[in-house]
């Protein structure tokens, strides 16, 4: 049923729903009636919007518990009340008026019924009484004296207060009330004034406002609130914070057999940064009450679309997610989403009607115009347009209007859906502006651990596990905390290209921050920049599954699949792309029935994605590569990782069989492009195969988030065999500390010297592991020990913690990037402050208008050095341009992309005020000089490749809502003959809601590269960066020449007149021997109307096709 409702079936006796401040609401009962349906009807009756209705729930006052949204309403439920349950705002003014009105009625009723305070003082009660009388006088438009005369103190005060007053005290109280009323100012225009004042006064006195507590079987009390997450009460006014909502992955309700035919229930909350939290209760009803409490706050604060437990999910939300439809976003937001996605006719979006609970809204683009339609929900759950055919589901509705023969009521068929995106900001409800003390930020993550040569076994004793084209993996020993442990040691091979060394070191830097028990642990860096990782004794999951095919059980396979998606969810939460997910790169650390698997490191996957489609390495990955990534110089994506997980899940359920084993790489690519998918493996249950299919959706944006997949896999696991889960190996895996509490298990208790300890055990089990790992290399695939030929890419450095979510929403502008930390030692948040002694300077590499760049050497640990580039402001401009320089450091530090220069940190001098930016050293210099040196040598395909990489880097900046403002060949660095990096963000800015940054100063601008709107009005957008890219293309195909605009008679156009001449049609002359298609691309970039310029994604795709 696509949308639940309660109309119809009125022949049954109606249910009576209690409403604060009004007569009870009569709701027709039927066997499908759920708590969510009743809440929707009550909200519609009270004129509360769909989004704000998420704050409310149904409470059974007879049984004293909250109903979860999917609960069926039975006829024996006598006293159901519509109540505000969730409090995501401590600022009453931020709530919509009708929510404030109902909130007032609810809390006034609870106050008068003595359900809020135990010992309220008379003075506080008097203040509330005065405000209530003033409110009543204002609403009835009568004098306060008239209202005061009819006040009945037995009803106007709580029983606990009124019962203590004598007749004379009540009479004196009436005089005091009249006196206070005279001091109030009345304004008929402010209808909510006194209700808001009443609520504010009540909140000040009621310290438990906005919290809900529950008790477990052990009589422990837990308190839940939006502001402070989940806390355990440890004493009077003493609480221990357990976790916040951002930390929740999913919830499951487990039924436990406690003997004698009795059962108990356990709520298991999986968390990202710690072991799961459990709450033991006696009834399922209580378990669902707890889960619905956590789920409600999670959807309001973190992600509207993600329900953390399938059993307690709102049915209407399940329908939205299933059909990739949007929540109750505004029409303006819907139009924006369509415009950003595509200008193609038939691009459409379906959203929940923000005001009407019984309809959806369809917004569709035809011929540049938006058309809006209401999709009605009939009493039987069918959906359709007014006076048009009705359909049992939204999916059938969409399929019907995709057919051109059925869309006579539109201007054409529906073609491309714009699906919802997780964590939609406009659907979050969070306002803690009135709370002075918020949770403190987490401690910074530990630095990289460096192993000295004396802490490692002699290299001669290492055993080679295998080697690829550029890296090799060994088994050796290291000493840690005076104890020895067996490890895998990975290192680049001698003679590997510079780009391989660079990618290797970048991967090490990123992996050092990973802390997940389902990812192979990075232990540190050894001598000669070797990578030290934990050793997997059972080898790759691919071969292991084939070896244990005869005895592995379904629950074991699901265990492995859950642990793998747990790893990917961790990476997704940090916006990190893996790029090399397959069973071959999943390692087995413990055998069944305590199977433990971990995702191997990716390392060089980004590089391999960038190779040509006919390259051997890329072709061997064809079966695991999403269709949209089957192109030269592709960029791995989070969506591509989900596709790969679906294929890996197929491998797991097929016991290690190779997908598309009988197909050539080209046949695989064609097979996927035609929309065909792998068949369901034998003995694979339908529900698991449906998860595979959701990973293989053709539209990458439609693939479910890893968090949703993890929730669904956990639900399958718990429902398949709860006895096994509750008491078996999977439960013990969940209860491990996160991260790495089992590290000590890998450390030998013996304290012998490393020289006396054999490098590798010689057990048959480990020999088999080595053989399995070497066999995999013969297939040209990644090393299974640690994924020697993998790959990683960080899309956006974003940590999944509640503090960051609060900081974005509590009065701090998200895009205010000029604000610096007041603490001098933490001047730039999350950027390393490099001590002066760790940095030495060599020759000057170049200088610009504001600063100089030097080559330097950074000491990262004793004996480990790295070449870096150091940018320093010119002394005469230090004061003038320091803010802009700080801006550049902040901008670059937030970027992590293969085509954007990487920041290692900043350095402040103790003897001067100079500030230094420490970046990666790109040896081959700027693109304009490189092109000049290589005049006549560089082929057009290489130029296309450089152009495509610039587009990919700039598209990434656009996703981060940043404009560069100084895109030119001089600010693009060449790291190899096949890779460039965008640099020099001195002019870069983040843009806001209007998608542009308007220049506020008189800074020197490179006008030859700037768009007309930037020159004339200081308006900088991604579209103005596109104009600059057209000039960069001109520079590339001119082999690094300086661009000059000229009049028809050959005279050069001066900078002061350039804006006018561009408006009159002046453009750069086409370079000699430039391909016609590139000239057309330049002219597209130089379209005067910025809204008509192509996007970087479109330009990158065109250049990618040219490379082919």
Coordinates of N, CA and C in Angstrom, one line a residue, residues 628-822:
X628 N 28.6 3.3 -15.2 CA 28.9 4.7 -15.5 C 30.5 5.0 -15.3
X629 N 31.2 4.0 -14.8 CA 32.6 4.2 -14.6 C 33.5 3.4 -15.7
X630 N 32.8 2.8 -16.7 CA 33.5 2.1 -17.7 C 33.9 3.2 -18.8
X631 N 34.9 4.0 -18.4 CA 35.4 5.0 -19.4 C 36.8 5.3 -18.9
X632 N 37.6 5.9 -19.8 CA 38.9 6.3 -19.5 C 38.9 7.4 -18.5
X633 N 39.9 7.4 -17.6 CA 40.1 8.4 -16.6 C 38.8 8.7 -15.8
X634 N 38.1 7.6 -15.4 CA 37.0 7.7 -14.6 C 37.4 8.0 -13.2
X635 N 36.5 8.5 -12.4 CA 36.7 8.9 -11.0 C 35.9 7.9 -10.1
X636 N 36.4 7.1 -9.3 CA 35.6 6.2 -8.5 C 34.7 7.0 -7.6
X637 N 33.5 6.5 -7.3 CA 32.5 7.2 -6.5 C 31.9 6.3 -5.4
X638 N 31.3 6.9 -4.5 CA 30.6 6.2 -3.4 C 29.5 5.3 -4.1
X639 N 28.8 5.8 -5.1 CA 27.8 5.0 -5.8 C 28.4 3.8 -6.4
X640 N 29.6 4.0 -7.0 CA 30.3 2.8 -7.6 C 30.6 1.8 -6.6
X641 N 31.0 2.2 -5.4 CA 31.3 1.2 -4.3 C 30.1 0.4 -4.0
X642 N 28.9 1.0 -4.0 CA 27.7 0.3 -3.7 C 27.4 -0.8 -4.8
X643 N 27.7 -0.4 -6.1 CA 27.6 -1.4 -7.1 C 28.5 -2.6 -6.9
X644 N 29.7 -2.3 -6.5 CA 30.7 -3.3 -6.3 C 30.3 -4.2 -5.1
X645 N 29.7 -3.5 -4.1 CA 29.2 -4.3 -2.9 C 28.2 -5.3 -3.4
X646 N 27.3 -4.9 -4.3 CA 26.3 -5.9 -4.8 C 26.9 -7.0 -5.5
X647 N 28.0 -6.8 -6.3 CA 28.6 -7.9 -6.9 C 29.4 -8.8 -5.9
X648 N 30.0 -8.2 -4.9 CA 30.7 -8.9 -3.9 C 29.7 -9.7 -3.0
X649 N 28.5 -9.2 -2.8 CA 27.5 -9.9 -2.1 C 27.0 -11.1 -2.9
X650 N 27.0 -11.0 -4.2 CA 26.7 -12.1 -5.1 C 27.8 -13.2 -5.0
X651 N 29.1 -12.7 -4.9 CA 30.2 -13.7 -4.7 C 30.0 -14.5 -3.4
X652 N 29.6 -13.7 -2.4 CA 29.5 -14.4 -1.0 C 28.4 -15.4 -1.1
X653 N 27.3 -15.1 -1.7 CA 26.2 -16.0 -1.7 C 26.4 -17.1 -2.7
X654 N 27.4 -16.9 -3.6 CA 27.7 -18.0 -4.6 C 29.0 -18.8 -4.2
X655 N 29.4 -18.6 -2.9 CA 30.5 -19.3 -2.3 C 31.8 -19.1 -3.2
X656 N 32.1 -17.8 -3.6 CA 33.3 -17.5 -4.2 C 33.4 -17.7 -5.7
X657 N 32.2 -18.0 -6.3 CA 32.2 -18.0 -7.8 C 32.6 -16.7 -8.4
X658 N 33.2 -16.7 -9.6 CA 33.6 -15.5 -10.2 C 32.4 -14.9 -11.0
X659 N 32.0 -13.7 -10.8 CA 30.9 -13.1 -11.6 C 31.2 -13.0 -13.1
X660 N 30.3 -13.3 -14.0 CA 30.5 -13.2 -15.4 C 31.7 -14.0 -15.9
X661 N 31.9 -15.2 -15.3 CA 33.1 -15.9 -15.5 C 33.3 -16.3 -17.0
X662 N 32.3 -16.4 -17.8 CA 32.4 -16.8 -19.2 C 32.3 -15.7 -20.2
X663 N 32.4 -14.5 -19.6 CA 32.2 -13.3 -20.5 C 33.6 -12.6 -20.6
X664 N 33.8 -12.0 -21.8 CA 35.0 -11.2 -22.0 C 34.7 -9.8 -21.3
X665 N 35.7 -9.0 -21.0 CA 35.5 -7.7 -20.4 C 34.5 -6.8 -21.3
X666 N 34.6 -6.9 -22.6 CA 33.7 -6.1 -23.4 C 32.3 -6.6 -23.4
X667 N 32.2 -7.9 -23.3 CA 30.8 -8.5 -23.1 C 30.2 -8.1 -21.8
X668 N 31.0 -8.0 -20.7 CA 30.5 -7.6 -19.4 C 30.0 -6.1 -19.5
X669 N 30.8 -5.3 -20.1 CA 30.4 -3.9 -20.2 C 29.1 -3.7 -21.0
X670 N 29.0 -4.5 -22.1 CA 27.8 -4.4 -22.9 C 26.6 -5.0 -22.1
X671 N 26.9 -6.1 -21.4 CA 25.8 -6.7 -20.6 C 25.2 -5.8 -19.6
X672 N 26.1 -5.0 -18.9 CA 25.6 -4.1 -17.9 C 24.9 -2.9 -18.6
X673 N 25.5 -2.4 -19.7 CA 24.9 -1.2 -20.4 C 23.5 -1.5 -20.9
X674 N 23.2 -2.7 -21.2 CA 21.9 -3.1 -21.7 C 20.9 -3.3 -20.5
X675 N 21.3 -3.0 -19.3 CA 20.4 -3.2 -18.2 C 20.3 -4.6 -17.6
X676 N 21.1 -5.5 -18.1 CA 21.0 -6.9 -17.6 C 21.9 -7.0 -16.4
X677 N 21.5 -7.9 -15.5 CA 22.2 -8.1 -14.2 C 22.5 -9.6 -14.0
X678 N 23.3 -9.8 -13.0 CA 23.7 -11.2 -12.6 C 22.4 -11.9 -12.1
X679 N 22.3 -13.2 -12.4 CA 21.1 -14.0 -11.9 C 21.2 -14.3 -10.4
X680 N 20.1 -14.6 -9.8 CA 20.2 -14.9 -8.4 C 20.9 -16.2 -8.2
X681 N 21.9 -16.2 -7.2 CA 22.7 -17.4 -7.0 C 21.8 -18.5 -6.4
X682 N 22.2 -19.7 -6.6 CA 21.4 -20.9 -6.1 C 21.4 -20.8 -4.5
X683 N 20.3 -21.1 -3.9 CA 20.1 -21.0 -2.5 C 20.2 -19.6 -1.9
X684 N 20.1 -18.6 -2.7 CA 20.1 -17.2 -2.2 C 18.7 -16.8 -2.0
X685 N 18.4 -16.3 -0.8 CA 17.0 -16.0 -0.5 C 16.6 -14.7 -1.3
X686 N 15.4 -14.5 -1.6 CA 14.9 -13.4 -2.4 C 15.2 -12.1 -1.8
X687 N 15.1 -11.9 -0.5 CA 15.3 -10.6 0.2 C 16.7 -10.2 0.0
X688 N 17.7 -11.1 0.0 CA 19.1 -10.7 -0.1 C 19.3 -10.4 -1.6
X689 N 18.7 -11.1 -2.5 CA 18.9 -10.8 -3.9 C 18.3 -9.4 -4.2
X690 N 17.2 -9.0 -3.5 CA 16.7 -7.7 -3.8 C 17.6 -6.6 -3.3
X691 N 18.4 -6.9 -2.3 CA 19.5 -5.9 -1.9 C 20.5 -5.8 -3.0
X692 N 20.9 -6.9 -3.6 CA 21.9 -6.8 -4.7 C 21.3 -6.0 -5.8
X693 N 20.0 -6.2 -6.2 CA 19.4 -5.4 -7.2 C 19.4 -3.9 -6.9
X694 N 19.1 -3.6 -5.6 CA 19.1 -2.2 -5.3 C 20.5 -1.5 -5.4
X695 N 21.6 -2.3 -5.4 CA 22.9 -1.8 -5.6 C 23.2 -1.7 -7.1
X696 N 22.5 -2.4 -7.9 CA 22.7 -2.4 -9.3 C 21.8 -1.5 -10.1
X697 N 21.1 -0.6 -9.5 CA 20.3 0.3 -10.2 C 21.1 1.2 -11.2
X698 N 20.5 1.4 -12.4 CA 21.3 2.0 -13.5 C 21.6 3.5 -13.1
X699 N 20.7 4.2 -12.5 CA 20.9 5.5 -12.0 C 21.7 5.5 -10.7
X700 N 22.9 6.0 -10.7 CA 23.8 5.9 -9.5 C 23.1 6.6 -8.3
X701 N 22.4 7.7 -8.6 CA 21.8 8.5 -7.5 C 20.6 7.7 -6.8
X702 N 20.1 6.7 -7.5 CA 19.0 5.9 -6.9 C 19.5 4.7 -6.1
X703 N 20.8 4.4 -6.0 CA 21.3 3.3 -5.2 C 21.2 3.7 -3.7
X704 N 20.7 2.8 -2.9 CA 20.5 3.1 -1.5 C 21.9 3.4 -0.8
X705 N 21.8 4.1 0.3 CA 23.0 4.4 1.1 C 23.5 3.2 1.7
X706 N 24.8 3.2 2.1 CA 25.3 2.0 2.8 C 24.7 1.8 4.1
X707 N 24.3 2.9 4.8 CA 23.6 2.8 6.1 C 22.3 2.1 5.9
X708 N 21.6 2.4 4.9 CA 20.3 1.7 4.7 C 20.5 0.2 4.4
X709 N 21.6 -0.1 3.6 CA 21.9 -1.5 3.3 C 22.3 -2.2 4.5
X710 N 23.1 -1.6 5.4 CA 23.5 -2.2 6.6 C 22.4 -2.5 7.5
X711 N 21.4 -1.5 7.6 CA 20.2 -1.7 8.4 C 19.4 -2.9 7.9
X712 N 19.3 -3.0 6.6 CA 18.5 -4.1 6.0 C 19.2 -5.5 6.2
X713 N 20.5 -5.5 6.0 CA 21.2 -6.7 6.2 C 21.2 -7.2 7.7
X714 N 21.3 -6.2 8.6 CA 21.2 -6.6 10.0 C 19.8 -7.1 10.3
X715 N 18.8 -6.5 9.7 CA 17.5 -7.0 10.0 C 17.3 -8.4 9.5
X716 N 17.8 -8.7 8.3 CA 17.8 -10.1 7.7 C 18.5 -11.0 8.7
X717 N 19.6 -10.6 9.1 CA 20.4 -11.5 10.0 C 19.7 -11.8 11.3
X718 N 19.1 -10.8 11.9 CA 18.3 -11.0 13.2 C 17.1 -11.8 13.0
X719 N 16.4 -11.6 11.9 CA 15.1 -12.3 11.6 C 15.4 -13.7 11.2
X720 N 16.6 -14.0 10.6 CA 16.8 -15.3 10.0 C 17.1 -16.4 11.1
X721 N 17.7 -15.9 12.2 CA 18.1 -16.9 13.3 C 18.4 -16.1 14.5
X722 N 17.4 -15.7 15.3 CA 17.7 -14.8 16.4 C 18.4 -15.6 17.5
X723 N 18.2 -16.9 17.7 CA 18.9 -17.6 18.7 C 20.4 -17.6 18.4
X724 N 20.8 -17.8 17.1 CA 22.2 -17.8 16.7 C 22.8 -16.4 17.0
X725 N 22.1 -15.4 16.6 CA 22.6 -14.0 16.7 C 22.7 -13.6 18.1
X726 N 21.7 -13.9 19.0 CA 21.7 -13.5 20.3 C 22.8 -14.1 21.2
X727 N 23.2 -15.3 20.9 CA 24.1 -16.0 21.7 C 25.4 -16.5 21.0
X728 N 25.4 -16.3 19.7 CA 26.5 -16.8 18.9 C 27.6 -15.9 18.6
X729 N 28.4 -16.2 17.6 CA 29.6 -15.4 17.2 C 29.3 -14.0 16.7
X730 N 28.2 -13.9 16.0 CA 28.0 -12.5 15.4 C 27.7 -11.6 16.6
X731 N 27.0 -12.0 17.6 CA 26.7 -11.1 18.7 C 28.0 -10.7 19.4
X732 N 28.9 -11.7 19.5 CA 30.2 -11.3 20.2 C 31.0 -10.4 19.3
X733 N 30.9 -10.5 18.0 CA 31.6 -9.5 17.1 C 31.0 -8.1 17.3
X734 N 29.7 -8.0 17.4 CA 29.1 -6.7 17.6 C 29.6 -6.1 18.9
X735 N 29.7 -6.9 20.0 CA 30.1 -6.4 21.3 C 31.5 -6.1 21.4
X736 N 32.3 -6.3 20.4 CA 33.7 -5.9 20.5 C 33.8 -4.3 20.6
X737 N 34.8 -3.9 21.3 CA 35.1 -2.4 21.3 C 35.4 -2.0 19.9
X738 N 34.9 -0.8 19.5 CA 35.2 -0.2 18.2 C 36.0 1.1 18.5
X739 N 37.2 1.1 18.1 CA 37.9 0.2 17.2 C 39.0 -0.6 17.9
X740 N 39.3 -1.8 17.3 CA 40.5 -2.5 17.6 C 40.8 -2.9 19.0
X741 N 39.8 -3.5 19.7 CA 40.1 -3.9 21.0 C 40.8 -5.2 21.0
X742 N 40.9 -5.9 19.8 CA 41.5 -7.2 19.8 C 43.0 -7.1 19.4
X743 N 43.5 -5.9 19.4 CA 44.9 -5.7 19.1 C 45.8 -6.5 19.9
X744 N 45.5 -6.6 21.2 CA 46.4 -7.4 22.1 C 46.5 -8.8 21.7
X745 N 45.4 -9.3 21.0 CA 45.3 -10.7 20.6 C 46.4 -11.0 19.6
X746 N 46.8 -9.9 18.9 CA 47.8 -10.1 17.8 C 49.2 -9.9 18.3
X747 N 49.4 -9.5 19.6 CA 50.7 -9.3 20.1 C 51.2 -10.4 20.9
X748 N 52.3 -10.9 20.7 CA 52.9 -12.0 21.4 C 53.2 -11.6 22.8
X749 N 53.0 -12.5 23.8 CA 53.3 -12.2 25.2 C 54.8 -12.4 25.4
X750 N 55.5 -13.1 24.5 CA 56.9 -13.3 24.7 C 57.6 -12.0 24.5
X751 N 58.7 -11.8 25.3 CA 59.4 -10.6 25.2 C 60.8 -10.8 24.6
X752 N 60.9 -11.8 23.7 CA 62.2 -12.1 23.1 C 62.6 -11.0 22.2
X753 N 63.8 -10.9 21.8 CA 64.2 -9.9 20.8 C 63.7 -10.3 19.4
X754 N 63.6 -9.3 18.6 CA 63.1 -9.6 17.2 C 64.0 -10.6 16.5
X755 N 65.3 -10.5 16.7 CA 66.2 -11.3 16.0 C 66.0 -12.8 16.3
X756 N 65.5 -13.1 17.5 CA 65.4 -14.5 18.0 C 64.0 -15.0 17.5
X757 N 63.2 -14.2 17.0 CA 61.8 -14.6 16.7 C 61.7 -14.9 15.2
X758 N 61.2 -16.1 14.8 CA 61.1 -16.4 13.4 C 60.1 -15.4 12.7
X759 N 60.4 -15.1 11.4 CA 59.7 -14.1 10.7 C 58.3 -14.5 10.4
X760 N 58.0 -15.8 10.1 CA 56.7 -16.2 9.8 C 56.5 -17.6 10.3
X761 N 55.3 -17.8 10.9 CA 55.0 -19.2 11.3 C 55.0 -20.1 10.2
X762 N 55.2 -21.4 10.4 CA 55.3 -22.4 9.3 C 54.1 -23.4 9.4
X763 N 53.1 -23.0 10.1 CA 51.9 -23.9 10.1 C 51.3 -24.1 8.8
X764 N 50.7 -25.2 8.6 CA 50.1 -25.5 7.3 C 49.0 -24.5 6.9
X765 N 48.3 -24.0 7.9 CA 47.3 -23.1 7.7 C 47.8 -21.8 7.1
X766 N 49.0 -21.3 7.6 CA 49.5 -20.1 7.1 C 50.2 -20.3 5.8
X767 N 50.8 -21.4 5.5 CA 51.4 -21.7 4.2 C 50.3 -21.7 3.2
X768 N 49.1 -22.3 3.5 CA 48.0 -22.3 2.6 C 47.6 -20.9 2.3
X769 N 47.6 -20.0 3.4 CA 47.2 -18.6 3.2 C 48.1 -17.9 2.2
X770 N 49.5 -18.2 2.4 CA 50.4 -17.5 1.5 C 50.2 -18.0 0.1
X771 N 50.0 -19.3 -0.1 CA 49.8 -19.9 -1.5 C 48.5 -19.2 -2.1
X772 N 47.5 -19.1 -1.3 CA 46.3 -18.5 -1.8 C 46.5 -17.1 -2.3
X773 N 47.3 -16.4 -1.5 CA 47.5 -15.0 -1.8 C 48.4 -14.9 -3.1
X774 N 49.4 -15.8 -3.2 CA 50.2 -15.8 -4.4 C 49.4 -16.2 -5.6
X775 N 48.5 -17.1 -5.5 CA 47.7 -17.5 -6.6 C 46.9 -16.4 -7.2
X776 N 46.4 -15.5 -6.3 CA 45.5 -14.4 -6.7 C 46.3 -13.5 -7.6
X777 N 47.6 -13.3 -7.3 CA 48.4 -12.4 -8.1 C 48.5 -12.9 -9.6
X778 N 48.5 -14.2 -9.7 CA 48.6 -14.7 -11.1 C 47.4 -14.3 -12.0
X779 N 46.3 -14.0 -11.3 CA 45.2 -13.6 -12.1 C 45.2 -12.1 -12.3
X780 N 46.2 -11.4 -11.9 CA 46.4 -10.0 -12.2 C 45.5 -9.1 -11.3
X781 N 45.0 -9.7 -10.2 CA 44.1 -8.9 -9.3 C 44.9 -8.4 -8.2
X782 N 44.1 -7.7 -7.3 CA 44.7 -7.1 -6.1 C 45.2 -8.2 -5.1
X783 N 46.3 -7.9 -4.4 CA 46.8 -8.8 -3.4 C 45.7 -8.9 -2.3
X784 N 45.3 -10.2 -2.0 CA 44.3 -10.3 -1.0 C 44.7 -10.0 0.4
X785 N 46.0 -10.0 0.7 CA 46.5 -9.8 2.1 C 46.1 -8.4 2.5
X786 N 46.4 -7.4 1.7 CA 46.1 -6.1 2.1 C 45.6 -5.3 0.9
X787 N 45.3 -5.9 -0.2 CA 44.9 -5.2 -1.4 C 45.9 -4.3 -2.0
X788 N 47.0 -5.0 -2.4 CA 48.2 -4.2 -2.8 C 47.9 -3.3 -4.0
X789 N 47.0 -3.6 -4.8 CA 46.7 -2.8 -6.0 C 45.3 -2.2 -5.9
X790 N 44.9 -1.7 -4.7 CA 43.6 -1.2 -4.6 C 43.5 0.3 -4.9
X791 N 42.7 1.1 -4.1 CA 42.7 2.5 -4.4 C 41.8 3.2 -3.4
X792 N 42.0 4.5 -3.2 CA 41.1 5.2 -2.3 C 41.0 6.6 -2.8
X793 N 39.9 7.2 -2.4 CA 39.7 8.6 -2.8 C 38.8 9.2 -1.7
X794 N 39.2 10.3 -1.1 CA 38.3 11.0 -0.1 C 37.5 12.1 -0.8
X795 N 36.2 11.9 -0.8 CA 35.4 12.9 -1.5 C 35.2 14.1 -0.7
X796 N 35.1 14.0 0.6 CA 34.9 15.2 1.4 C 35.3 14.8 2.9
X797 N 36.2 15.5 3.5 CA 36.6 15.1 4.9 C 35.5 15.5 5.9
X798 N 34.6 14.6 6.1 CA 33.5 14.9 7.0 C 33.3 13.8 8.0
X799 N 33.5 14.1 9.3 CA 33.3 13.2 10.3 C 31.9 13.0 10.8
X800 N 31.5 11.8 11.1 CA 30.1 11.6 11.5 C 29.8 11.8 13.0
X801 N 30.0 13.0 13.4 CA 29.7 13.2 14.9 C 28.7 14.3 15.1
X802 N 28.1 14.2 16.2 CA 26.9 15.1 16.5 C 27.4 16.5 16.7
X803 N 28.6 16.7 17.2 CA 29.0 18.1 17.4 C 29.0 18.9 16.1
X804 N 29.5 18.3 15.1 CA 29.6 19.0 13.8 C 28.2 19.3 13.3
X805 N 27.3 18.3 13.5 CA 25.9 18.6 13.1 C 25.3 19.8 13.8
X806 N 25.6 19.8 15.1 CA 25.1 21.0 15.9 C 25.7 22.3 15.5
X807 N 27.0 22.2 15.2 CA 27.7 23.4 14.9 C 27.2 24.0 13.6
X808 N 26.8 23.2 12.7 CA 26.2 23.7 11.4 C 24.9 24.3 11.6
X809 N 24.2 24.0 12.7 CA 22.8 24.5 12.8 C 22.5 25.4 14.0
X810 N 23.5 25.7 14.8 CA 23.3 26.6 15.9 C 23.9 27.9 15.7
X811 N 23.3 28.7 14.8 CA 23.7 30.0 14.6 C 25.0 30.3 13.9
X812 N 25.8 29.2 13.6 CA 27.1 29.4 12.9 C 26.8 29.2 11.4
X813 N 27.1 30.2 10.6 CA 26.9 30.1 9.1 C 27.8 29.0 8.6
X814 N 27.2 28.1 7.8 CA 27.9 26.9 7.3 C 29.0 27.3 6.4
X815 N 28.8 28.5 5.7 CA 29.8 28.9 4.7 C 30.7 30.0 5.2
X816 N 30.7 30.3 6.5 CA 31.5 31.4 7.0 C 32.9 30.9 7.2
X817 N 33.7 30.7 6.0 CA 35.0 30.1 6.1 C 36.1 31.1 6.5
X818 N 35.7 32.4 6.7 CA 36.7 33.3 7.1 C 36.9 33.3 8.7
X819 N 36.0 32.6 9.4 CA 36.1 32.6 10.8 C 37.1 31.7 11.3
X820 N 38.1 32.1 12.1 CA 39.2 31.3 12.6 C 39.0 31.0 14.1
X821 N 39.6 29.9 14.5 CA 39.6 29.5 15.9 C 40.5 30.5 16.7
X822 N 39.9 31.0 17.8 CA 40.6 32.0 18.6 C 41.9 31.4 19.2

